Coordinates of C-alpha atoms (C1' of nucleotides) in Angstrom, one line a residue:
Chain A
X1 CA -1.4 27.2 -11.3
X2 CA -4.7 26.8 -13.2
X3 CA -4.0 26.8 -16.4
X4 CA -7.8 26.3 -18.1
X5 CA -10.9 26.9 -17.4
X6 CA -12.3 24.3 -14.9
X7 CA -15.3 22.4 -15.9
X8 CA -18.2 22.3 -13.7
X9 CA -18.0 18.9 -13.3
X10 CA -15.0 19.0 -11.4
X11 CA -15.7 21.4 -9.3
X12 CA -18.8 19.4 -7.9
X13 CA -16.6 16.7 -7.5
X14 CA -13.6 18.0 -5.9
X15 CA -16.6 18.7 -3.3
X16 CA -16.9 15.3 -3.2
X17 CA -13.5 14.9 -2.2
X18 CA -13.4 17.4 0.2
X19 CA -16.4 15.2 1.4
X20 CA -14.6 12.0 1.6
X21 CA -11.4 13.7 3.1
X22 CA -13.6 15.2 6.2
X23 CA -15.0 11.4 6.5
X24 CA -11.2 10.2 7.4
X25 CA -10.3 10.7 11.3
X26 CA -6.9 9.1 11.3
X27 CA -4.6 12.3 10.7
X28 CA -1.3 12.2 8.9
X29 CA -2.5 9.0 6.8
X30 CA -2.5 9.0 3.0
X31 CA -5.6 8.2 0.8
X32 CA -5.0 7.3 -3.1
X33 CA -6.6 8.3 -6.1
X34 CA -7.8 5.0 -6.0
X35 CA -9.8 4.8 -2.7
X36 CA -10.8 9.0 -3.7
X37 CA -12.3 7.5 -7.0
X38 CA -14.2 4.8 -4.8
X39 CA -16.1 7.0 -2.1
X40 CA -16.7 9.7 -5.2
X41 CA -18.4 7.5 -8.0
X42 CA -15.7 8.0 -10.7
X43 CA -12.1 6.8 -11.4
X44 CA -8.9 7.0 -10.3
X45 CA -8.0 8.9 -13.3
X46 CA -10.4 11.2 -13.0
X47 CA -9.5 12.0 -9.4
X48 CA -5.7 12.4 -10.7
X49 CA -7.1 14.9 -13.4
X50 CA -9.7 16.8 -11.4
X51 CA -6.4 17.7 -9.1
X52 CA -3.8 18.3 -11.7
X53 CA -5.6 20.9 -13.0
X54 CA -4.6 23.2 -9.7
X55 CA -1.1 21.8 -9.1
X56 CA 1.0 18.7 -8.5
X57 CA 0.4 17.5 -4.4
X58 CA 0.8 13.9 -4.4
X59 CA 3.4 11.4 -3.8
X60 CA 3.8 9.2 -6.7
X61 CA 4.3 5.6 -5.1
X62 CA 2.5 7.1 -2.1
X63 CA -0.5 8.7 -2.5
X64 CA -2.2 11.9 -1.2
X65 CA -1.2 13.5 2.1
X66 CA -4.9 13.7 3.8
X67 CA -4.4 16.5 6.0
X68 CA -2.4 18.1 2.8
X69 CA -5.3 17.2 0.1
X70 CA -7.6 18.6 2.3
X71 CA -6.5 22.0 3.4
X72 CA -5.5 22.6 -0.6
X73 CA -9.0 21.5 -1.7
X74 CA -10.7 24.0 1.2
X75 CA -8.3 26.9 -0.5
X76 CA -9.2 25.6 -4.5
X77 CA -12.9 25.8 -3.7
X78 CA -12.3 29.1 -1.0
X79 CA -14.0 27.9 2.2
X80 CA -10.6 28.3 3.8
X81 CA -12.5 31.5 5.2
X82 CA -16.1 32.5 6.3
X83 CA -18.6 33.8 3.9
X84 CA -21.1 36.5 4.6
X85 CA -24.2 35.0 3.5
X86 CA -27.6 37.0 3.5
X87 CA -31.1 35.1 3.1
X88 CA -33.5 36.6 0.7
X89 CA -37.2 35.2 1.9
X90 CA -38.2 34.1 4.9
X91 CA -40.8 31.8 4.1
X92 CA -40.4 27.7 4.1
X93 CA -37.3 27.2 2.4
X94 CA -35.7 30.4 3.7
X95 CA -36.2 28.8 7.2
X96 CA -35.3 25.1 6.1
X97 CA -32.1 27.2 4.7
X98 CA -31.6 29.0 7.6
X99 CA -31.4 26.5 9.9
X100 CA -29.5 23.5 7.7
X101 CA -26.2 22.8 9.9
X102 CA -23.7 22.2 7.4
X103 CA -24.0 25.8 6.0
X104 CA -22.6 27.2 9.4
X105 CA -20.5 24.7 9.4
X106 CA -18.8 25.4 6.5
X107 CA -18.2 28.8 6.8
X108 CA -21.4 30.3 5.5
X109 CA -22.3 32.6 7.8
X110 CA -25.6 34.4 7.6
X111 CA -25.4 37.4 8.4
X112 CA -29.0 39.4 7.4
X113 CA -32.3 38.1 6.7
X114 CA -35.0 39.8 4.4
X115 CA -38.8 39.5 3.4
X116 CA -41.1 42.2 2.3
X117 CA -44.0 41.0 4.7
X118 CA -45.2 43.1 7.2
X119 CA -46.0 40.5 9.2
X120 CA -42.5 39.1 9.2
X121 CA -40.6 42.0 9.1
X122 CA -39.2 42.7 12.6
X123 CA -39.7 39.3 14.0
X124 CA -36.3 36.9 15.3
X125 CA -34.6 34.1 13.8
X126 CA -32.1 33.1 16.2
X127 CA -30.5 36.2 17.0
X128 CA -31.2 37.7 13.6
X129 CA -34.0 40.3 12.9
X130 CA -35.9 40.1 9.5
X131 CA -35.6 43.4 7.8
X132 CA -37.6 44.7 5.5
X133 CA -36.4 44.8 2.0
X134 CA -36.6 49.2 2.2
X135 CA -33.2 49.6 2.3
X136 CA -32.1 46.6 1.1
X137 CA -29.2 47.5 -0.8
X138 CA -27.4 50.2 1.5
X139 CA -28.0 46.9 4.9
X140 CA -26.1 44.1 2.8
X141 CA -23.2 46.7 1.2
X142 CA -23.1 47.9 4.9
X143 CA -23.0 44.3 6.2
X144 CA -20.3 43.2 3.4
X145 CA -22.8 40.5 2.4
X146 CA -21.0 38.7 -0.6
X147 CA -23.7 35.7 -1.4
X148 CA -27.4 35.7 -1.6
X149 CA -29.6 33.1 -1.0
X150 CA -32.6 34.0 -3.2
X151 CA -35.5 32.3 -1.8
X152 CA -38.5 34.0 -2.8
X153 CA -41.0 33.6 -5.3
X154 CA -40.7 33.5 -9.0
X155 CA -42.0 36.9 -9.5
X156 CA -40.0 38.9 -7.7
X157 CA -36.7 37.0 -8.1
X158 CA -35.2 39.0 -10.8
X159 CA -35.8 42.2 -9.1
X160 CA -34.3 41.0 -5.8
X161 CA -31.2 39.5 -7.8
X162 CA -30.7 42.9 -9.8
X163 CA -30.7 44.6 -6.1
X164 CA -28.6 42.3 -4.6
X165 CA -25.7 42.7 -7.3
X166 CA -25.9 46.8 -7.0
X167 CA -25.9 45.9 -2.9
X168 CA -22.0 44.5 -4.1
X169 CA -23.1 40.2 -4.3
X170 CA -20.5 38.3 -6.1
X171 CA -22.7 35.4 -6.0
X172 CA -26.2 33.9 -6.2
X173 CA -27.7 30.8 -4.8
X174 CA -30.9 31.3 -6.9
X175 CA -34.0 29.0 -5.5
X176 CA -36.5 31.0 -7.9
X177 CA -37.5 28.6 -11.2
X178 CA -36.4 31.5 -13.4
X179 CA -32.6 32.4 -15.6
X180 CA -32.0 35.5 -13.5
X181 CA -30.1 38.1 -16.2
X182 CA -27.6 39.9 -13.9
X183 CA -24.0 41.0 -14.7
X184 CA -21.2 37.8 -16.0
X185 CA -19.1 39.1 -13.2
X186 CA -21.4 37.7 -10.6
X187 CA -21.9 34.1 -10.1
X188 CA -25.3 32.4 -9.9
X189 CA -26.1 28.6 -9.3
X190 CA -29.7 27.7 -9.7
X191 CA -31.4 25.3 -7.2
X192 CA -34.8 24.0 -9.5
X193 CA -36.5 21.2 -7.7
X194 CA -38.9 20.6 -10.1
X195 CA -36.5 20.1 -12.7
X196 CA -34.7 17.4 -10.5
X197 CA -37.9 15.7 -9.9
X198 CA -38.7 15.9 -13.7
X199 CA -35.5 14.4 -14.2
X200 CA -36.5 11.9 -12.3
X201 CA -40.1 11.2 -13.8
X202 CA -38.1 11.3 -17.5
X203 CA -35.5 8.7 -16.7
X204 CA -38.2 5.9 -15.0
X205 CA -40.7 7.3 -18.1
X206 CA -37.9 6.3 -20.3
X207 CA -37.1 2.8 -19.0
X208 CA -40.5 1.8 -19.2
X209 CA -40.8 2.5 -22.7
X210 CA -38.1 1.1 -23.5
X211 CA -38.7 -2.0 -22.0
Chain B
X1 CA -38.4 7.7 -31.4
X2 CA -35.6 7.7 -28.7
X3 CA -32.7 6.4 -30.5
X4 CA -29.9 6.9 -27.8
X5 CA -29.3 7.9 -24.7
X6 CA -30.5 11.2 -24.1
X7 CA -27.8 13.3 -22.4
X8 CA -28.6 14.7 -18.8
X9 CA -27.9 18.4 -20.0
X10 CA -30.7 17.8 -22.4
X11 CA -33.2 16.8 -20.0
X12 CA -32.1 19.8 -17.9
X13 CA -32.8 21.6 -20.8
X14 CA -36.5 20.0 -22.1
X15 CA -38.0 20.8 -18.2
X16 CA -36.7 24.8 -19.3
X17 CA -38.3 25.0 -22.5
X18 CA -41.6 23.3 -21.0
X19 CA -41.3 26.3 -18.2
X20 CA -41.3 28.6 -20.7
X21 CA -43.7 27.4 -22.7
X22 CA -46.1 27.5 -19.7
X23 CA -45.5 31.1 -19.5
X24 CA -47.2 31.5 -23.1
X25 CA -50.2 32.7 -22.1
X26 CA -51.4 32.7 -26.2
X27 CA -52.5 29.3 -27.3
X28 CA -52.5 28.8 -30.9
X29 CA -49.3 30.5 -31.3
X30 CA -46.4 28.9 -32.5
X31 CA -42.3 29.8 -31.3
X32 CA -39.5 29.6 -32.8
X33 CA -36.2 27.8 -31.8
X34 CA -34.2 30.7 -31.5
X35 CA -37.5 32.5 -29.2
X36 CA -36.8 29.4 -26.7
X37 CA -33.1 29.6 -26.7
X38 CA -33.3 33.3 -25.8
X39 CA -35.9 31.9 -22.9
X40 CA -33.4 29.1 -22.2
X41 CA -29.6 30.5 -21.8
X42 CA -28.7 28.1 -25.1
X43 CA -28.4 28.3 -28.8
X44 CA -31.3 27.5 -31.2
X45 CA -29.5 24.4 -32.6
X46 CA -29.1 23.2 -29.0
X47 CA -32.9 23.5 -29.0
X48 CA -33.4 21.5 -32.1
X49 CA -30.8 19.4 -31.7
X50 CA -32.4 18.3 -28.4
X51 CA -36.0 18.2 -29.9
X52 CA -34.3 16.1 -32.2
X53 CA -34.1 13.4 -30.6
X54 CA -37.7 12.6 -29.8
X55 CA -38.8 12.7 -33.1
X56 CA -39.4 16.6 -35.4
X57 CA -42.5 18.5 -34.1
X58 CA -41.9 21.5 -36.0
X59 CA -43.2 23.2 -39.1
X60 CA -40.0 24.4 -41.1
X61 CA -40.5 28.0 -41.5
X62 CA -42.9 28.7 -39.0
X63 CA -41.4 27.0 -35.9
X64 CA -43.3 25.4 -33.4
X65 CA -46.9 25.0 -32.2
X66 CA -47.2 25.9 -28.7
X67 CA -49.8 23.8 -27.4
X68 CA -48.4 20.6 -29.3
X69 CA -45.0 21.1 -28.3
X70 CA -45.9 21.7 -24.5
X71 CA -47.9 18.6 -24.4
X72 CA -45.3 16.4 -26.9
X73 CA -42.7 17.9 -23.6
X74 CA -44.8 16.9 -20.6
X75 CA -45.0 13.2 -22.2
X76 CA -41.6 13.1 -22.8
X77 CA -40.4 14.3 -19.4
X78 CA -43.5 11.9 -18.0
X79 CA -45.5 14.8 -15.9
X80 CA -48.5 13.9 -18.6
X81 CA -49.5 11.4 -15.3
X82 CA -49.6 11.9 -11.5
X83 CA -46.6 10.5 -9.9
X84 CA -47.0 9.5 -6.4
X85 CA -44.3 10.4 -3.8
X86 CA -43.7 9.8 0.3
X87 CA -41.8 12.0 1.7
X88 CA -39.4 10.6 4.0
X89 CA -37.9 12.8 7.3
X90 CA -40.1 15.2 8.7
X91 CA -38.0 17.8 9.2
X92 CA -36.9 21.6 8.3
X93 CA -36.7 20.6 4.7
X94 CA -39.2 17.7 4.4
X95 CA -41.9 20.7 5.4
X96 CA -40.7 23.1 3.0
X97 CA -40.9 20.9 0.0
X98 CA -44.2 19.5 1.6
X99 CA -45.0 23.1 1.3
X100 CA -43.9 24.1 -1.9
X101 CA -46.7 24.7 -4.2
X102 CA -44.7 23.9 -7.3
X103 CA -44.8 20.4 -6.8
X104 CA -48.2 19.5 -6.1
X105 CA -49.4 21.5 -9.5
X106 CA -46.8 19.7 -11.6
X107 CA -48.7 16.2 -10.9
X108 CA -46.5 14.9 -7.7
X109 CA -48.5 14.3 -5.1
X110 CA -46.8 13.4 -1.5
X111 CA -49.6 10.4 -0.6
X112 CA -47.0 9.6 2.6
X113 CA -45.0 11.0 5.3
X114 CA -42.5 9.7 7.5
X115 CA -40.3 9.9 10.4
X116 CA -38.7 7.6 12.8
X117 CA -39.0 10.6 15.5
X118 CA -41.9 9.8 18.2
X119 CA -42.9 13.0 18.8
X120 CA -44.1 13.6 15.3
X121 CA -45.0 10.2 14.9
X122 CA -48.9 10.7 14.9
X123 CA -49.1 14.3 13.9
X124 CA -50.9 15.8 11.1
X125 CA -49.7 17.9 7.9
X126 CA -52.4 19.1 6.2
X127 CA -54.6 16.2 5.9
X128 CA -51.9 13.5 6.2
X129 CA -50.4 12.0 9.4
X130 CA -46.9 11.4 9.7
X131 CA -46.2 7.4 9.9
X132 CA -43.4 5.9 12.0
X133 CA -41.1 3.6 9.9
X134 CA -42.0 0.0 11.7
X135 CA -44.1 -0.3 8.3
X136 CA -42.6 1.4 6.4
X137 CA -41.9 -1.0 3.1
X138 CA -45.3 -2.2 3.2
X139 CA -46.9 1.1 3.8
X140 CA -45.0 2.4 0.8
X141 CA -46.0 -0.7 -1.2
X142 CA -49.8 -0.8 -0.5
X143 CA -50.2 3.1 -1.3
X144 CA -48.3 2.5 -4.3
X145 CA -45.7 5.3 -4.0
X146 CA -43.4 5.7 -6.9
X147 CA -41.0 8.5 -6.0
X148 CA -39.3 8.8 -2.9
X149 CA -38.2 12.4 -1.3
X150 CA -35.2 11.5 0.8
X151 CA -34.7 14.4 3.4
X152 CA -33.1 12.4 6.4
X153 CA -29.4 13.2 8.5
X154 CA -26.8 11.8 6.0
X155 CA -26.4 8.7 9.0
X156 CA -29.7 7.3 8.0
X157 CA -29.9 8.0 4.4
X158 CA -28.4 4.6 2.6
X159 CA -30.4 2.7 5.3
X160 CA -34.1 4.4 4.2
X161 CA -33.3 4.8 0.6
X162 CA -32.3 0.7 0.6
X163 CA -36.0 0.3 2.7
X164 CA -37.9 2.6 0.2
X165 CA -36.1 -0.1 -3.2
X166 CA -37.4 -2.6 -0.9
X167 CA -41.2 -1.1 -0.8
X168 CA -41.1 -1.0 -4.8
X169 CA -39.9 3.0 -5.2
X170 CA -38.4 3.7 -8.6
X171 CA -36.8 6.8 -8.0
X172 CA -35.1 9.2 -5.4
X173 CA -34.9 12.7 -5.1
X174 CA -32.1 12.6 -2.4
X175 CA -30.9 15.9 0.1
X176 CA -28.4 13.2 2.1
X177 CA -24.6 14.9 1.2
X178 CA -24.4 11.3 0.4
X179 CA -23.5 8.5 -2.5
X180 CA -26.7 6.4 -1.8
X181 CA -25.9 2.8 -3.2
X182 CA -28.6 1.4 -5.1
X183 CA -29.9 -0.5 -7.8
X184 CA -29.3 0.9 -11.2
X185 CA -32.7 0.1 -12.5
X186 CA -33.8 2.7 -9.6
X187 CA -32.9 6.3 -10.7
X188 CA -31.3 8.8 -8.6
X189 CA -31.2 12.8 -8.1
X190 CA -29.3 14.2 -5.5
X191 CA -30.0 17.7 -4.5
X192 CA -27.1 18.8 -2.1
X193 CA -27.0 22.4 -0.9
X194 CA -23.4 22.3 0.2
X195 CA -21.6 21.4 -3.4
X196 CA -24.1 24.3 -4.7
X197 CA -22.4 27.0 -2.4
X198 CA -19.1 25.3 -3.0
X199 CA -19.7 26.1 -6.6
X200 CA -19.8 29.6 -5.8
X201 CA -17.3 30.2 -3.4
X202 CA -15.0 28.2 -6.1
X203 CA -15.9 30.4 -8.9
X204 CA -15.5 34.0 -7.0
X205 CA -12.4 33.0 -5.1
X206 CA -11.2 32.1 -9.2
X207 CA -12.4 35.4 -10.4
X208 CA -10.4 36.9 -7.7
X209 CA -7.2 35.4 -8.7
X210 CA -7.9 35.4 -12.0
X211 CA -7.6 39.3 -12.1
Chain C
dT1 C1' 7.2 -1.6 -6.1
dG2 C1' 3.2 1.4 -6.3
dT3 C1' 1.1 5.4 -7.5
dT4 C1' 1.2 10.0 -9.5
dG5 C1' 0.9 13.4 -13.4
dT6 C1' 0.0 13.8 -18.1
dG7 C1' 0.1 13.6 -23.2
dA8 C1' -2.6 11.0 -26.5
dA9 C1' -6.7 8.4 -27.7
dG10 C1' -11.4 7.9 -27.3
dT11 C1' -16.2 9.6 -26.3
dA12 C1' -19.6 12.8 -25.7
dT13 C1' -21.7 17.1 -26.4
dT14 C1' -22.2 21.4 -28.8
dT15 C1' -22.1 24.2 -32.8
dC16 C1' -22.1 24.9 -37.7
dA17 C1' -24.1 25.1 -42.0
dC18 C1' -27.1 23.9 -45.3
dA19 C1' -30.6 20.8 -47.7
dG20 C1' -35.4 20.3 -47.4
dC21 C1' -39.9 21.8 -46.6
dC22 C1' -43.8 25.0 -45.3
Chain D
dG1 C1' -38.3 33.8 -47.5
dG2 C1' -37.9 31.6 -43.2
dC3 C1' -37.1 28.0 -40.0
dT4 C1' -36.6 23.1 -39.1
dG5 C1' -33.9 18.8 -38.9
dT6 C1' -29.5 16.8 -39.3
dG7 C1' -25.0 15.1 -40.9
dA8 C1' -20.3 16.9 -40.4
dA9 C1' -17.0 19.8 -37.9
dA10 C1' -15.5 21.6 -33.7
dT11 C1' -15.0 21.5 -29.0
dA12 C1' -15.2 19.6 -24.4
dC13 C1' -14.6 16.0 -21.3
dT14 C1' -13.1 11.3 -19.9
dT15 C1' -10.3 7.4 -20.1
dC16 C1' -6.1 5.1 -21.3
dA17 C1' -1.5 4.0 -20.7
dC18 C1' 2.9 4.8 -19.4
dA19 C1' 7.2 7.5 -18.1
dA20 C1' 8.7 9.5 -13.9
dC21 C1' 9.8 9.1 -9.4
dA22 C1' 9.2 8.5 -4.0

DNA sequence: TGTTGTGAAGTATTTCACAGCC
DNA sequence: GGCTGTGAAATACTTCACAACA
């Protein structure tokens, strides 16, 4: 069914459309590529392409089954089952992580917590302990953890992301500013904040001058 | 100097290559383009190529000179200049990019902080109180804030990031699992955590097929 | 009729490869 | 000799436009 390689591009916007698709109550209804393209910030072609690439599940003359579109985009992007999530730092954004709704949600289940601080070690989020980072490896292959959510500082990123693939990971959300150089057969997405806000200070940099 | 518009990949790209170049502790010392594209996860003509475009800064044969370039960088990506910022919700996240340490030493200073929640309406963080949002355009306006952090419930996001365009705001760093609609002459990141995982899921539920 | 699915055309971005300069 | 800067070539992505078909 999926011929190519899928660009990023349209992965984060079938997302989108899985977005949209959860926004519509009425069940049994159809939605086109037009009215997709419209709540996604892109075109109706781009919509019809982005799902070609996985198959063939609208109606021409019609539309898109909603119920249909939506159960086939959970299964492309695989959140048609739970995911056993373990956080990696319990500071700030660990906890901010921890309790963000639409990870539960969505299926992303954490299932461990870790920090090497003393202090934190053995103290309760939810129902969760903190552990320390000991026996990392042997807790989240025990615990069939499959993502990481790597939020701890710069320094020790890389050796935390090394430890979490021999623990078994097949993916990565990587908080740390750093490339993390782990194995091509695990996944990593990197989360850089300050590279969003110097995105930000480029583009209204750039007007000015130009104006 | 800019001739076209610069691609977003590139400007991805610049903030890496000024990270790096922070991490040369030797001033003096010059890099080359293939040093940075090791640094980078690129190619060295990628790294000229986007150089390139803001005019040439290096010394053929010897490459470039670390200092120079680091500074020529932080003008281009504007973080030569503090950039004022409010942070706008209170909440989980709100505190943990108040928190994070990054931002503050890059030159964005949060000057504001607000949240339409009574209880912590009045409260302190660090020395700054949190500010209800009766004001809230002409609170922005008078301090001058340039950058807004956007880290309200998806319900109320168009609503404050319309408001914080009203107070003068010229761009948005923006959490809201939203589209917000806004003028194009204010710029726009969206940071959103969901589409992130999504990715992941996506790309190990391929690999799985895949083989 | 209305809307999909998709080759073909059009753009955008990356990579190549080499002249030009230190 | 070594490394940059840059057109030209290659590749990737998006948009067009229309046949196919419910």
């Amino acid at each position: 069914m999926v011929r190519n390689k899928i660009p990023a591009s349209t992965v984060r916007r079938l997302s989108h459309y899985l977005r949209s698709l959860e926004g519509f109550a009425e069940e049994g209804g159809t939605v086109s590529s037009e009215e997709l393209a419209a709540r996604g910030q892109t075109t109706a072609a781009q919509v019809r392409k982005d799902l070609s690439h996985f198959g063939s599940f609208g109606k021409r003359g019609l539309g898109y089954q909603v119920d249909e579109l939506r159960d086939r985009l959970r299964q492309i992007l695989g959140v048609d089952r739970p995911w056993r999530v373990a956080l990696i730092g319990a500071g700030r954004v660990g906890l901010a992580l921890f309790e963000y709704p639409a990870f539960r949600s969505r299926g992303y289940e954490c299932v461990a917590i870790f920090d090497n601080d003393p202090e934190k070690v053995g103290q309760q989020w939810g129902d969760l302990p903190i552990h320390s980072v000991d026996d990392f490896e042997e807790t989240i292959r025990r615990l069939q953890v499959e993502l990481a959510i790597l939020a701890v500082p710069a320094a020790s990123a890389q050796e935390m992301a090394r430890r979490a693939v021999e623990g078994g990971v097949r993916g990565i959300l990587n908080f740390a500013p750093i490339r993390l150089n782990i194995p091509p057969s695990v996944t990593v997405e990197d989360v850089n904040l300050v590279m969003e806000l110097e995105a930000l200070s480029f583009a209204i940099t750039q007007s000015e001058r130009g104006e």
